Amino acid sequence: MITFIVNADDFGYSRAVNYGILDAYLFGAVNSATVMMNMPGTDHAMKIAHDHPDLRVGVHFNLTCGPSVIKEHKTIIDENGDFLKPSQLSAKKDIDLNEIEREWRAQLELFYAYGLKPSHIDSHHHVHTFPETKDTVMKLAREFNLKVRTFAGIDESLALSDTFTADFSGTGASFETLNAIAANAKDGETVEIMTHPAYLDTAIMNGSSYTEGRLQELDVLMNWPVPNDVTL
């Protein structure tokens, strides 16, 4: 038997994203989600998490979208208090890693302040896997006793799954992709699949470079005939 963790990233981005993830959970294959703790839809997402305790919900560490939780940063936000864009973050040479640790700790603590415990940690734009930040995420995972989305170089004791795949995205959002992931998995493995199901509103249309593909993901996830050898 193969176990799929079908995680919906970007929970909390907006109400439309939240409702898409909720439908993909209630009527489809999604069984896990991770929340952006600094976005307009965060409160709404956390209410959904309270109302649906069987949905595993973790923290989607963020450094590249929206306003920071801590306002006193000097190197990871712009003059408006917003995180740098991914290309700006990658190009910046003077980032204070202590600021990243303080910000991610604040995002975790904000999640706990809603009265819930996160299921795991991952990140927006994979920033937790950067060479400069991976030690920070593992430090916080140990401190808070949480698993982390699997990546190259992770301490295996912290890894959420045996395998992680980002193949289900854009043109890869199809029954064929999901079936191929299952066919290539070993018996007894746990495989995490990154997904981004959503309905669309002005927040996601104006703020994200990935829009209509989210609707395609939602449609596939709500209609996929789950193979007999896959457990969700």
Coordinates of N, CA and C in Angstrom, one line a residue:
M1 N 0.8 -1.2 0.0 CA 0.0 0.0 0.0 C 0.9 1.3 0.0
I2 N 0.4 2.3 -0.7 CA 1.2 3.5 -0.8 C 0.3 4.6 -0.1
T3 N 0.9 5.5 0.7 CA 0.2 6.5 1.4 C 0.5 7.9 0.7
F4 N -0.5 8.6 0.3 CA -0.3 9.9 -0.3 C -0.7 11.0 0.7
I5 N 0.2 11.9 0.9 CA -0.1 13.2 1.5 C -0.3 14.2 0.4
V6 N -1.5 14.5 0.2 CA -1.8 15.5 -0.9 C -2.0 16.9 -0.3
N7 N -0.9 17.6 -0.3 CA -0.9 18.9 0.5 C -1.3 20.1 -0.4
A8 N -2.2 20.9 0.0 CA -2.6 22.1 -0.7 C -1.8 23.3 -0.1
D9 N -0.9 23.8 -0.9 CA -0.2 25.0 -0.4 C -1.0 26.2 -0.6
D10 N -0.6 27.3 0.1 CA -1.2 28.7 -0.1 C -2.5 28.8 0.6
F11 N -2.9 27.9 1.5 CA -4.0 28.1 2.4 C -3.8 29.5 3.1
G12 N -4.9 30.3 3.1 CA -4.8 31.6 3.7 C -4.5 32.7 2.7
Y13 N -4.1 32.4 1.5 CA -3.8 33.4 0.5 C -5.0 34.4 0.3
S14 N -6.2 33.8 0.1 CA -7.4 34.6 0.0 C -8.6 33.6 0.2
R15 N -9.8 34.2 0.3 CA -11.0 33.4 0.6 C -11.2 32.4 -0.5
A16 N -11.0 32.8 -1.8 CA -11.2 31.9 -2.9 C -10.3 30.7 -2.9
V17 N -9.0 31.0 -2.5 CA -8.1 29.9 -2.4 C -8.5 29.0 -1.3
N18 N -9.0 29.6 -0.1 CA -9.4 28.7 1.0 C -10.6 27.8 0.6
Y19 N -11.6 28.4 -0.1 CA -12.7 27.6 -0.4 C -12.4 26.5 -1.4
G20 N -11.4 26.8 -2.3 CA -11.0 25.8 -3.2 C -10.3 24.6 -2.5
I21 N -9.5 25.0 -1.5 CA -8.8 23.9 -0.7 C -9.8 23.1 0.1
L22 N -10.8 23.8 0.7 CA -11.8 23.2 1.4 C -12.6 22.2 0.6
D23 N -13.0 22.6 -0.6 CA -13.8 21.7 -1.5 C -12.9 20.5 -1.9
A24 N -11.6 20.8 -2.2 CA -10.7 19.7 -2.6 C -10.5 18.7 -1.4
Y25 N -10.7 19.1 -0.2 CA -10.6 18.3 1.0 C -11.9 17.5 1.1
L26 N -13.0 18.2 1.1 CA -14.3 17.6 1.4 C -14.8 16.7 0.3
F27 N -14.4 17.0 -0.9 CA -15.0 16.3 -2.1 C -13.9 15.7 -3.0
G28 N -12.6 15.8 -2.6 CA -11.6 15.3 -3.4 C -10.4 14.6 -2.7
A29 N -9.2 14.7 -3.2 CA -8.1 13.9 -2.8 C -7.2 14.7 -1.7
V30 N -7.4 16.0 -1.6 CA -6.6 16.7 -0.6 C -6.8 16.2 0.8
N31 N -5.8 16.0 1.5 CA -5.9 15.6 3.0 C -5.0 16.4 3.9
S32 N -4.4 17.5 3.3 CA -3.4 18.2 4.1 C -3.3 19.6 3.5
A33 N -3.0 20.6 4.3 CA -2.8 22.0 3.7 C -1.8 22.7 4.6
T34 N -1.2 23.8 4.0 CA -0.3 24.6 4.8 C -0.7 26.1 4.6
V35 N -0.7 26.8 5.8 CA -1.2 28.1 5.8 C -0.1 29.2 5.8
M36 N -0.4 30.2 4.9 CA 0.5 31.4 4.9 C -0.1 32.3 6.1
M37 N 0.7 32.6 7.0 CA 0.2 33.2 8.3 C 0.2 34.7 8.2
N38 N 0.4 35.3 7.0 CA 0.5 36.8 6.9 C -0.4 37.4 5.8
M39 N -1.3 36.6 5.4 CA -2.1 37.0 4.2 C -3.5 37.4 4.6
P40 N -4.3 38.0 3.7 CA -5.6 38.5 4.0 C -6.6 37.4 4.3
G41 N -6.3 36.2 3.8 CA -7.2 35.0 4.1 C -6.8 34.2 5.2
T42 N -5.8 34.6 6.0 CA -5.3 33.7 7.1 C -6.4 33.4 8.2
D43 N -7.1 34.5 8.7 CA -8.1 34.2 9.7 C -9.1 33.3 9.2
H44 N -9.6 33.5 7.9 CA -10.6 32.6 7.4 C -10.1 31.2 7.3
A45 N -8.8 31.0 6.9 CA -8.2 29.6 6.8 C -8.2 29.0 8.1
M46 N -7.8 29.7 9.1 CA -7.7 29.1 10.5 C -9.1 28.8 11.0
K47 N -10.1 29.5 10.7 CA -11.4 29.1 11.1 C -11.8 27.8 10.4
I48 N -11.5 27.7 9.1 CA -11.8 26.4 8.5 C -11.0 25.3 9.1
A49 N -9.8 25.5 9.5 CA -9.0 24.5 10.2 C -9.7 24.1 11.5
H50 N -10.2 25.1 12.3 CA -10.9 24.8 13.5 C -12.1 23.9 13.2
D51 N -12.8 24.2 12.2 CA -14.1 23.6 11.9 C -13.9 22.2 11.3
H52 N -12.7 21.9 10.8 CA -12.4 20.6 10.1 C -11.2 20.0 10.7
P53 N -11.2 19.5 12.0 CA -10.0 19.0 12.6 C -9.4 17.8 12.0
D54 N -10.1 17.1 11.1 CA -9.5 16.0 10.4 C -8.6 16.4 9.3
L55 N -8.6 17.6 8.8 CA -7.7 18.1 7.8 C -6.4 18.5 8.5
R56 N -5.3 17.9 8.1 CA -4.0 18.2 8.6 C -3.6 19.6 8.1
V57 N -3.2 20.5 9.0 CA -2.9 21.8 8.6 C -1.6 22.2 9.2
G58 N -0.6 22.6 8.4 CA 0.7 23.0 8.8 C 1.0 24.5 8.5
V59 N 2.2 24.9 8.6 CA 2.6 26.3 8.4 C 3.4 26.3 7.1
H60 N 3.0 27.3 6.2 CA 3.7 27.5 4.9 C 4.6 28.7 5.1
F61 N 5.9 28.4 5.6 CA 6.8 29.5 5.9 C 6.9 30.4 4.6
N62 N 6.9 31.7 4.9 CA 6.8 32.7 3.8 C 7.9 33.7 4.0
L63 N 8.6 34.1 2.9 CA 9.6 35.2 2.8 C 9.4 36.0 1.6
T64 N 8.4 35.6 0.7 CA 8.4 36.2 -0.6 C 7.0 36.7 -1.0
C65 N 6.0 36.8 -0.1 CA 4.7 37.3 -0.5 C 4.0 38.0 0.7
G66 N 3.5 39.2 0.4 CA 2.8 39.9 1.5 C 3.6 40.5 2.5
P67 N 3.0 41.1 3.6 CA 3.7 41.8 4.6 C 4.3 40.8 5.6
S68 N 5.4 41.2 6.2 CA 6.0 40.3 7.3 C 5.2 40.4 8.5
V69 N 5.3 39.4 9.3 CA 4.6 39.3 10.6 C 5.3 40.3 11.6
I70 N 6.7 40.2 11.6 CA 7.5 41.2 12.4 C 7.8 42.4 11.5
K71 N 7.7 43.5 12.1 CA 7.8 44.8 11.3 C 9.2 45.4 11.4
E72 N 10.1 44.9 12.2 CA 11.4 45.6 12.5 C 12.5 45.1 11.6
H73 N 12.2 44.2 10.6 CA 13.3 43.7 9.8 C 14.0 44.8 9.0
K74 N 15.2 44.6 8.7 CA 16.0 45.5 7.9 C 16.4 44.9 6.5
T75 N 16.5 43.6 6.4 CA 17.1 43.0 5.2 C 16.2 42.1 4.4
I76 N 15.0 41.8 4.9 CA 14.1 40.8 4.2 C 12.8 41.4 3.8
I77 N 12.6 42.7 4.0 CA 11.4 43.4 3.6 C 11.8 44.7 2.8
D78 N 10.8 45.2 2.1 CA 11.0 46.5 1.4 C 10.6 47.6 2.2
E79 N 10.6 48.8 1.6 CA 10.2 50.0 2.4 C 8.8 50.1 2.8
N80 N 7.9 49.2 2.2 CA 6.5 49.2 2.6 C 6.2 48.1 3.7
G81 N 7.3 47.4 4.1 CA 7.1 46.3 5.0 C 6.7 45.0 4.4
D82 N 6.8 44.9 3.1 CA 6.4 43.7 2.4 C 7.7 42.8 2.1
F83 N 7.5 41.5 2.0 CA 8.6 40.7 1.7 C 9.1 41.0 0.3
L84 N 10.4 40.7 0.0 CA 11.0 40.9 -1.3 C 10.4 39.8 -2.2
K85 N 10.4 40.1 -3.5 CA 10.0 39.1 -4.5 C 11.1 38.0 -4.6
P86 N 10.8 36.8 -5.1 CA 11.8 35.8 -5.1 C 13.1 36.1 -5.8
S87 N 13.0 36.8 -6.9 CA 14.2 37.2 -7.6 C 15.1 38.2 -6.8
Q88 N 14.4 39.1 -6.1 CA 15.1 40.1 -5.2 C 15.7 39.4 -4.0
L89 N 15.0 38.4 -3.5 CA 15.6 37.7 -2.3 C 16.8 36.9 -2.7
S90 N 16.7 36.2 -3.9 CA 17.8 35.4 -4.3 C 19.1 36.3 -4.6
A91 N 18.8 37.5 -5.1 CA 20.0 38.4 -5.5 C 20.6 39.1 -4.3
K92 N 19.9 39.2 -3.2 CA 20.3 40.0 -2.1 C 21.5 39.3 -1.4
K93 N 22.5 40.1 -1.1 CA 23.7 39.5 -0.5 C 23.9 39.7 1.0
D94 N 23.1 40.6 1.5 CA 23.3 41.0 2.9 C 22.1 40.6 3.8
I95 N 21.5 39.5 3.5 CA 20.3 39.0 4.3 C 20.8 38.6 5.7
D96 N 20.1 39.1 6.7 CA 20.4 38.7 8.1 C 19.6 37.4 8.4
L97 N 20.3 36.3 8.6 CA 19.6 35.0 8.8 C 18.9 35.0 10.2
N98 N 19.3 35.8 11.1 CA 18.6 36.0 12.3 C 17.2 36.5 12.1
E99 N 17.1 37.4 11.2 CA 15.8 38.0 10.8 C 14.8 36.9 10.3
I100 N 15.4 36.0 9.5 CA 14.6 34.9 9.0 C 14.1 34.0 10.1
E101 N 15.0 33.7 11.0 CA 14.6 32.8 12.1 C 13.6 33.5 13.0
R102 N 13.7 34.8 13.3 CA 12.7 35.5 14.1 C 11.4 35.6 13.4
E103 N 11.4 35.8 12.1 CA 10.1 35.9 11.3 C 9.5 34.5 11.3
W104 N 10.2 33.5 11.0 CA 9.5 32.1 10.9 C 9.1 31.7 12.3
R105 N 9.8 32.0 13.3 CA 9.3 31.7 14.7 C 8.0 32.4 14.9
A106 N 7.9 33.7 14.5 CA 6.7 34.5 14.7 C 5.5 33.9 13.9
Q107 N 5.8 33.4 12.7 CA 4.8 32.7 12.0 C 4.3 31.5 12.6
L108 N 5.2 30.7 13.2 CA 4.8 29.5 13.9 C 4.0 29.8 15.2
E109 N 4.5 30.8 15.9 CA 3.8 31.2 17.2 C 2.4 31.8 16.9
L110 N 2.3 32.4 15.8 CA 0.9 33.0 15.4 C 0.0 31.8 15.1
F111 N 0.5 30.8 14.5 CA -0.4 29.6 14.3 C -0.9 29.0 15.6
Y112 N 0.1 28.8 16.5 CA -0.3 28.3 17.8 C -1.3 29.2 18.6
A113 N -1.2 30.5 18.3 CA -2.1 31.5 19.0 C -3.6 31.3 18.6
Y114 N -3.8 30.6 17.5 CA -5.2 30.3 17.1 C -5.7 29.0 17.8
G115 N -4.9 28.4 18.7 CA -5.3 27.3 19.5 C -5.2 26.0 18.8
L116 N -4.3 25.9 17.7 CA -4.1 24.7 17.0 C -2.6 24.4 17.0
K117 N -2.3 23.1 16.7 CA -0.9 22.7 16.6 C -0.7 22.3 15.1
P118 N 0.4 22.8 14.5 CA 0.6 22.5 13.1 C 1.0 21.1 12.9
S119 N 0.6 20.6 11.7 CA 0.9 19.2 11.4 C 2.4 19.1 10.9
H120 N 2.9 20.1 10.2 CA 4.2 20.1 9.7 C 4.6 21.5 9.1
I121 N 5.8 21.6 8.6 CA 6.3 22.8 8.0 C 6.6 22.6 6.5
D122 N 6.3 23.6 5.7 CA 6.9 23.7 4.3 C 7.0 25.1 4.0
S123 N 7.1 25.5 2.8 CA 7.3 27.0 2.5 C 6.9 27.4 1.2
H124 N 6.6 28.7 1.1 CA 6.2 29.4 -0.2 C 7.5 29.5 -1.1
H125 N 7.4 29.1 -2.3 CA 8.5 29.2 -3.2 C 9.7 28.4 -2.8
H126 N 9.5 27.4 -1.9 CA 10.5 26.4 -1.5 C 11.7 27.1 -0.7
V127 N 11.4 28.3 -0.1 CA 12.5 29.0 0.6 C 13.1 28.2 1.7
H128 N 12.4 27.2 2.3 CA 13.0 26.5 3.4 C 14.1 25.5 2.9
T129 N 14.2 25.3 1.6 CA 15.2 24.4 1.0 C 16.5 25.1 0.6
F130 N 16.5 26.5 0.7 CA 17.7 27.2 0.3 C 18.9 26.8 1.1
P131 N 20.1 26.8 0.6 CA 21.2 26.4 1.4 C 21.4 27.3 2.7
E132 N 21.0 28.6 2.5 CA 21.1 29.6 3.6 C 20.1 29.4 4.7
T133 N 19.0 28.7 4.4 CA 17.9 28.7 5.4 C 17.5 27.3 5.9
K134 N 18.1 26.2 5.3 CA 17.7 24.9 5.7 C 18.0 24.6 7.1
D135 N 19.1 25.1 7.6 CA 19.5 24.8 9.0 C 18.5 25.5 9.9
T136 N 18.1 26.7 9.5 CA 17.1 27.4 10.4 C 15.8 26.6 10.5
V137 N 15.3 26.1 9.3 CA 14.0 25.4 9.4 C 14.1 24.1 10.2
M138 N 15.3 23.5 10.1 CA 15.5 22.2 10.9 C 15.6 22.5 12.4
K139 N 16.2 23.7 12.7 CA 16.3 24.1 14.1 C 14.9 24.3 14.7
L140 N 14.1 25.1 13.9 CA 12.7 25.3 14.4 C 11.9 24.1 14.5
A141 N 12.1 23.2 13.5 CA 11.3 21.9 13.5 C 11.6 21.1 14.8
R142 N 12.9 21.1 15.1 CA 13.3 20.3 16.3 C 12.7 21.0 17.6
E143 N 12.8 22.3 17.6 CA 12.3 23.0 18.8 C 10.8 22.8 19.0
F144 N 10.1 22.9 17.9 CA 8.6 22.8 18.0 C 8.1 21.3 17.8
N145 N 9.0 20.4 17.6 CA 8.7 19.0 17.4 C 7.7 18.8 16.2
L146 N 8.2 19.3 15.0 CA 7.4 19.2 13.8 C 8.2 18.6 12.7
K147 N 7.5 17.9 11.8 CA 8.1 17.4 10.6 C 8.2 18.5 9.5
V148 N 9.0 18.3 8.5 CA 9.3 19.2 7.5 C 9.1 18.6 6.1
R149 N 8.6 19.3 5.2 CA 8.6 18.8 3.8 C 9.9 18.3 3.4
T150 N 10.0 17.1 2.8 CA 11.2 16.5 2.5 C 12.0 17.2 1.4
F151 N 13.3 17.4 1.6 CA 14.2 18.0 0.6 C 15.6 17.4 0.8
A152 N 16.4 17.6 -0.3 CA 17.7 17.1 -0.3 C 18.5 17.7 0.9
G153 N 19.1 16.9 1.7 CA 19.9 17.3 2.8 C 19.2 17.4 4.1
I154 N 17.9 17.1 4.2 CA 17.2 17.2 5.4 C 17.6 16.0 6.3
D155 N 17.6 16.3 7.6 CA 17.8 15.3 8.6 C 16.6 14.3 8.5
E156 N 16.9 13.1 8.2 CA 15.8 12.1 7.9 C 14.8 12.0 9.0
S157 N 15.2 12.2 10.2 CA 14.3 12.1 11.4 C 13.2 13.2 11.3
L158 N 13.5 14.3 10.6 CA 12.5 15.4 10.4 C 11.7 15.3 9.2
A159 N 12.0 14.4 8.3 CA 11.3 14.4 7.0 C 9.9 13.9 7.1
L160 N 9.0 14.7 6.5 CA 7.5 14.4 6.5 C 7.2 13.1 5.8
S161 N 7.9 12.8 4.7 CA 7.6 11.7 3.8 C 8.8 11.0 3.3
D162 N 8.6 9.9 2.7 CA 9.8 9.2 2.0 C 10.2 9.9 0.8
T163 N 9.2 10.5 0.1 CA 9.3 11.1 -1.2 C 8.5 12.3 -1.3
F164 N 9.0 13.4 -2.0 CA 8.2 14.6 -2.2 C 8.2 14.8 -3.8
T165 N 7.1 15.2 -4.3 CA 7.0 15.6 -5.7 C 6.3 16.9 -6.0
A166 N 6.8 17.7 -6.9 CA 6.1 18.9 -7.3 C 5.6 18.8 -8.7
D167 N 5.5 17.5 -9.2 CA 5.1 17.3 -10.6 C 3.7 17.7 -10.9
F168 N 2.8 17.7 -9.9 CA 1.4 18.0 -10.1 C 1.2 19.5 -10.1
S169 N 1.5 20.2 -11.2 CA 1.4 21.6 -11.4 C 1.3 22.0 -12.8
G170 N 0.6 23.1 -13.1 CA 0.5 23.5 -14.5 C 0.0 22.4 -15.4
T171 N 0.7 22.2 -16.5 CA 0.3 21.1 -17.4 C 0.4 19.7 -16.8
G172 N 1.1 19.6 -15.7 CA 1.2 18.3 -15.0 C 0.0 18.0 -14.1
A173 N -1.0 18.9 -14.0 CA -2.1 18.7 -13.2 C -3.1 17.8 -13.9
S174 N -2.9 16.5 -13.8 CA -3.8 15.6 -14.5 C -3.9 14.2 -13.8
F175 N -4.9 13.5 -14.2 CA -5.0 12.1 -13.6 C -3.8 11.3 -13.9
E176 N -3.2 11.5 -15.1 CA -2.1 10.7 -15.6 C -0.9 11.0 -14.6
T177 N -0.7 12.2 -14.2 CA 0.4 12.5 -13.3 C 0.2 11.8 -12.0
L178 N -1.0 11.9 -11.4 CA -1.2 11.2 -10.1 C -1.0 9.7 -10.2
N179 N -1.5 9.2 -11.3 CA -1.4 7.7 -11.5 C 0.0 7.3 -11.7
A180 N 0.8 8.1 -12.4 CA 2.2 7.8 -12.6 C 3.0 7.9 -11.2
I181 N 2.7 8.9 -10.4 CA 3.3 9.0 -9.1 C 3.0 7.7 -8.3
A182 N 1.8 7.3 -8.3 CA 1.4 6.0 -7.6 C 2.2 4.8 -8.2
A183 N 2.2 4.7 -9.5 CA 2.9 3.6 -10.2 C 4.4 3.5 -9.9
N184 N 5.0 4.7 -9.7 CA 6.4 4.7 -9.5 C 6.8 4.6 -8.0
A185 N 5.8 4.7 -7.1 CA 6.1 4.6 -5.7 C 6.3 3.2 -5.3
K186 N 7.1 3.0 -4.2 CA 7.4 1.6 -3.7 C 6.3 1.3 -2.7
D187 N 6.0 0.0 -2.6 CA 5.0 -0.4 -1.6 C 5.5 0.0 -0.2
G188 N 4.6 0.6 0.6 CA 4.9 1.0 1.9 C 5.4 2.4 2.0
E189 N 5.6 3.1 0.9 CA 6.2 4.4 0.9 C 5.1 5.5 1.3
T190 N 5.5 6.6 1.9 CA 4.6 7.7 2.0 C 5.2 8.8 1.0
V191 N 4.3 9.3 0.2 CA 4.6 10.3 -0.9 C 3.9 11.5 -0.6
E192 N 4.6 12.7 -0.5 CA 3.9 13.9 -0.5 C 3.8 14.6 -1.9
I193 N 2.6 15.0 -2.2 CA 2.3 15.7 -3.5 C 2.0 17.1 -3.2
M194 N 2.7 18.0 -3.8 CA 2.4 19.4 -3.6 C 1.3 19.8 -4.6
T195 N 0.3 20.5 -4.1 CA -0.8 21.0 -5.0 C -1.2 22.4 -4.6
H196 N -1.9 23.1 -5.6 CA -2.3 24.4 -5.4 C -3.8 24.6 -5.9
P197 N -4.7 23.8 -5.4 CA -6.1 24.0 -5.8 C -6.7 25.3 -5.3
A198 N -7.5 25.9 -6.1 CA -8.2 27.2 -5.7 C -9.3 27.6 -6.7
Y199 N -10.2 28.3 -6.1 CA -11.1 29.2 -7.0 C -10.3 30.5 -7.1
L200 N -10.8 31.3 -8.0 CA -10.1 32.6 -8.3 C -10.9 33.8 -7.8
D201 N -10.2 34.7 -7.2 CA -10.7 36.1 -6.9 C -9.7 37.1 -7.3
T202 N -10.0 38.4 -7.0 CA -9.1 39.5 -7.4 C -7.8 39.3 -6.7
A203 N -7.8 38.9 -5.5 CA -6.5 38.7 -4.7 C -5.6 37.8 -5.4
I204 N -6.0 36.6 -5.8 CA -5.1 35.7 -6.4 C -4.8 36.1 -7.9
M205 N -5.8 36.7 -8.6 CA -5.6 37.1 -10.0 C -4.6 38.2 -10.1
N206 N -4.6 39.2 -9.1 CA -3.7 40.3 -9.1 C -2.4 40.0 -8.4
G207 N -2.3 39.0 -7.5 CA -1.2 38.8 -6.7 C -0.3 37.7 -7.1
S208 N -0.8 36.7 -7.9 CA 0.0 35.5 -8.2 C 0.2 35.3 -9.7
S209 N 1.3 34.8 -10.0 CA 1.6 34.5 -11.4 C 1.0 33.1 -11.8
Y210 N 0.5 32.4 -10.9 CA -0.1 31.1 -11.1 C -1.6 31.2 -10.8
T211 N -2.5 31.2 -11.8 CA -3.9 31.5 -11.6 C -4.8 30.4 -12.1
E212 N -5.0 30.4 -13.5 CA -6.0 29.4 -14.0 C -5.5 27.9 -13.8
G213 N -4.2 27.7 -13.6 CA -3.8 26.4 -13.3 C -4.3 25.9 -12.0
R214 N -4.6 26.8 -11.1 CA -5.2 26.4 -9.8 C -6.6 25.7 -10.0
L215 N -7.3 26.3 -10.9 CA -8.7 25.7 -11.2 C -8.5 24.3 -11.8
Q216 N -7.6 24.2 -12.7 CA -7.3 22.9 -13.3 C -6.9 21.8 -12.2
E217 N -6.1 22.2 -11.3 CA -5.7 21.3 -10.2 C -6.9 20.9 -9.3
L218 N -7.8 21.9 -9.0 CA -9.0 21.7 -8.2 C -9.9 20.7 -8.9
D219 N -10.1 20.9 -10.2 CA -10.9 20.0 -11.0 C -10.4 18.5 -11.0
V220 N -9.1 18.4 -11.2 CA -8.5 17.0 -11.2 C -8.6 16.4 -9.8
L221 N -8.3 17.2 -8.8 CA -8.3 16.6 -7.4 C -9.6 16.2 -6.9
M222 N -10.7 16.9 -7.4 CA -12.0 16.6 -7.0 C -12.6 15.4 -7.8
N223 N -12.0 15.0 -8.9 CA -12.5 13.9 -9.7 C -11.6 12.7 -10.0
W224 N -10.5 12.7 -9.4 CA -9.5 11.6 -9.6 C -10.0 10.3 -9.0
P225 N -10.1 9.2 -9.8 CA -10.4 7.9 -9.3 C -9.2 7.4 -8.5
V226 N -9.2 7.4 -7.2 CA -8.0 6.9 -6.5 C -7.8 5.4 -6.7
P227 N -6.5 5.1 -7.1 CA -6.2 3.6 -7.3 C -6.4 2.8 -6.0
N228 N -6.7 1.6 -6.1 CA -6.9 0.7 -4.9 C -5.7 0.6 -4.0
D229 N -4.5 0.8 -4.6 CA -3.3 0.6 -3.8 C -2.8 1.9 -3.1
V230 N -3.6 3.0 -3.2 CA -3.3 4.3 -2.6 C -4.2 4.6 -1.5
T231 N -3.6 5.0 -0.3 CA -4.4 5.4 0.8 C -4.2 6.9 1.0
L232 N -5.2 7.6 1.2 CA -5.2 9.1 1.5 C -5.3 9.3 3.0

